[in-house]
XYZ file of N, CA and C in Angstrom:
201
model
N 6.818 26.368 -17.972
C 8.249 25.037 -17.999
C 8.506 25.415 -16.946
N 9.213 24.795 -16.171
C 9.503 25.134 -14.689
C 10.738 24.262 -14.065
N 12.434 24.903 -14.151
C 13.120 24.484 -13.363
C 13.517 23.841 -11.939
N 13.798 22.376 -11.515
C 14.507 22.152 -10.218
C 15.571 21.923 -9.585
N 15.875 22.465 -9.082
C 17.157 22.304 -8.795
C 17.180 22.368 -7.318
N 18.169 21.271 -7.119
C 18.562 20.749 -5.488
C 19.703 20.300 -5.543
N 20.936 20.050 -3.960
C 22.114 20.165 -4.274
C 22.266 18.485 -3.968
N 23.944 18.305 -4.559
C 24.409 17.274 -4.314
C 23.474 16.581 -3.480
N 23.985 16.594 -2.156
C 23.103 15.137 -1.072
C 21.496 15.467 -1.572
N 20.925 15.900 -1.688
C 19.589 15.459 -1.938
C 19.449 14.809 -3.085
N 20.121 14.876 -4.021
C 20.621 14.189 -5.187
C 20.432 12.552 -4.622
N 22.019 12.714 -3.986
C 22.511 11.286 -3.644
C 21.132 10.446 -2.491
N 20.812 11.241 -1.957
C 19.406 10.747 -1.026
C 18.908 10.319 -1.363
N 17.895 11.066 -2.694
C 17.416 10.030 -3.732
C 17.595 9.334 -4.451
N 18.731 9.219 -5.297
C 19.732 7.718 -5.333
C 19.445 7.009 -4.609
N 19.658 6.912 -3.588
C 20.089 5.907 -2.575
C 18.314 5.576 -2.030
N 17.509 6.211 -2.082
C 16.412 5.424 -1.506
C 15.319 4.840 -2.626
N 16.334 5.591 -4.446
C 15.420 5.054 -5.593
C 14.697 5.951 -5.445
N 14.357 7.197 -5.295
C 13.207 7.781 -5.717
C 13.684 9.178 -7.136
N 12.175 9.002 -8.038
C 12.572 9.582 -9.214
C 12.018 10.828 -8.217
N 12.748 11.626 -9.668
C 12.360 13.567 -9.533
C 10.500 13.690 -9.700
N 9.930 13.070 -10.085
C 8.340 12.425 -10.533
C 7.985 12.275 -9.334
N 8.563 11.218 -8.716
C 7.961 10.970 -7.256
C 7.800 11.604 -6.456
N 8.927 12.899 -6.134
C 8.567 13.889 -5.601
C 7.656 14.368 -5.551
N 6.848 14.539 -6.591
C 5.342 15.110 -6.474
C 4.466 14.395 -5.965
N 4.550 13.315 -6.027
C 2.752 12.793 -5.240
C 3.221 12.669 -3.865
N 1.554 12.648 -4.083
C 0.587 12.560 -2.600
C 1.479 11.360 -1.951
N 2.027 12.218 -0.470
C 2.753 10.747 -0.079
C 2.493 9.581 0.300
N 0.282 9.519 0.884
C -0.023 8.122 0.721
C 0.242 7.412 -0.632
N 0.066 7.941 -1.263
C 0.900 7.163 -2.774
C 2.227 7.055 -3.318
N 2.798 8.004 -2.404
C 4.578 7.510 -2.737
C 4.660 6.381 -2.072
N 4.185 5.872 -0.456
C 4.283 5.275 0.765
C 3.609 3.929 -0.406
N 3.120 4.169 -1.198
C 1.949 2.586 -1.212
C 2.927 2.237 -2.868
N 3.297 3.132 -3.837
C 3.829 2.746 -4.984
C 5.843 2.246 -4.432
N 6.429 2.752 -3.169
C 7.288 2.318 -2.908
C 7.106 1.151 -2.224
N 5.985 0.633 -1.652
C 6.165 0.049 -0.997
C 5.954 -1.235 -1.761
N 4.371 -1.254 -2.831
C 3.983 -2.733 -3.122
C 6.315 -2.636 -4.831
N 6.847 -1.633 -4.580
C 7.751 -1.520 -5.500
C 8.749 -2.965 -4.448
N 9.069 -2.733 -3.616
C 10.190 -3.028 -2.960
C 9.339 -4.683 -1.918
N 7.998 -4.544 -2.160
C 7.593 -6.190 -1.523
C 6.795 -6.877 -3.276
N 7.554 -8.561 -2.349
C 7.125 -9.252 -3.735
C 6.278 -10.386 -2.918
N 5.850 -9.781 -1.564
C 4.917 -11.132 -0.922
C 3.475 -10.649 -1.483
N 2.528 -11.664 -2.013
C 1.512 -12.063 -2.480
C 0.532 -12.370 -1.248
N -0.294 -11.819 -0.752
C -1.274 -11.889 -0.121
C -2.656 -12.466 -0.463
N -2.816 -13.751 0.083
C -3.998 -14.286 -0.435
C -5.109 -13.836 1.048
N -6.163 -13.502 0.441
C -6.858 -13.409 2.057
C -8.079 -13.814 1.779
N -8.679 -14.631 0.879
C -9.791 -16.078 -0.002
C -10.127 -16.191 1.064
N -9.219 -17.904 2.287
C -9.445 -18.452 3.077
C -10.521 -17.598 4.134
N -9.673 -16.620 4.333
C -10.281 -15.600 6.278
C -11.449 -15.255 5.394
N -11.341 -14.464 4.617
C -12.694 -14.282 4.141
C -13.786 -15.194 3.850
N -13.720 -15.848 3.010
C -14.633 -17.240 3.583
C -15.495 -17.497 4.477
N -13.927 -17.976 5.380
C -14.254 -18.198 6.435
C -14.741 -16.942 8.025
N -14.945 -15.847 7.582
C -15.479 -14.529 8.146
C -17.526 -14.353 7.394
N -17.460 -14.990 5.902
C -18.865 -14.731 5.392
C -19.757 -16.150 6.099
N -18.384 -16.983 5.884
C -19.584 -18.014 6.508
C -20.384 -17.675 8.084
N -18.911 -17.060 8.892
C -19.750 -16.986 10.406
C -20.700 -16.001 10.062
N -20.730 -15.288 9.925
C -21.490 -13.869 9.174
C -22.846 -14.800 9.564
N -22.390 -15.336 7.905
C -24.147 -15.840 8.122
C -24.443 -17.067 9.279
N -23.696 -17.239 10.277
C -24.119 -18.109 11.217
C -25.233 -17.064 12.300
N -24.306 -15.907 12.055
C -24.878 -15.001 13.486
C -26.281 -14.376 13.011
N -25.887 -13.850 11.150
C -27.131 -13.610 10.823
C -28.109 -15.050 11.063
N -28.985 -16.183 10.800
C -29.624 -17.029 10.831
C -29.763 -16.938 11.969
N -28.794 -17.679 12.758
C -29.284 -17.132 14.794
C -29.865 -15.979 15.010
N -28.866 -14.583 14.558
C -30.701 -13.542 15.628
C -31.536 -13.621 14.220
N -32.056 -14.188 13.774
C -33.174 -14.589 12.500
C -33.822 -14.659 13.503
N -33.161 -15.999 14.189
C -34.283 -17.027 14.830
C -34.296 -16.324 15.790
N -33.900 -15.164 16.907
C -33.954 -15.053 17.761
C -35.290 -14.937 18.468
């Protein structure tokens, strides 16, 4: 077991940022992803855009296979 110590200023900053001690040991990208999901309540659905792209790709494949 290892003890971790930090001063009161660091403690206050962590509280202000809503970051737990355990989160300090996450990789940077994992922490950013976690906090982004935590603060974002926006649900993004790319289904229409994906379908549009699938149709475009299908048309391009059809066009180039007939050339």
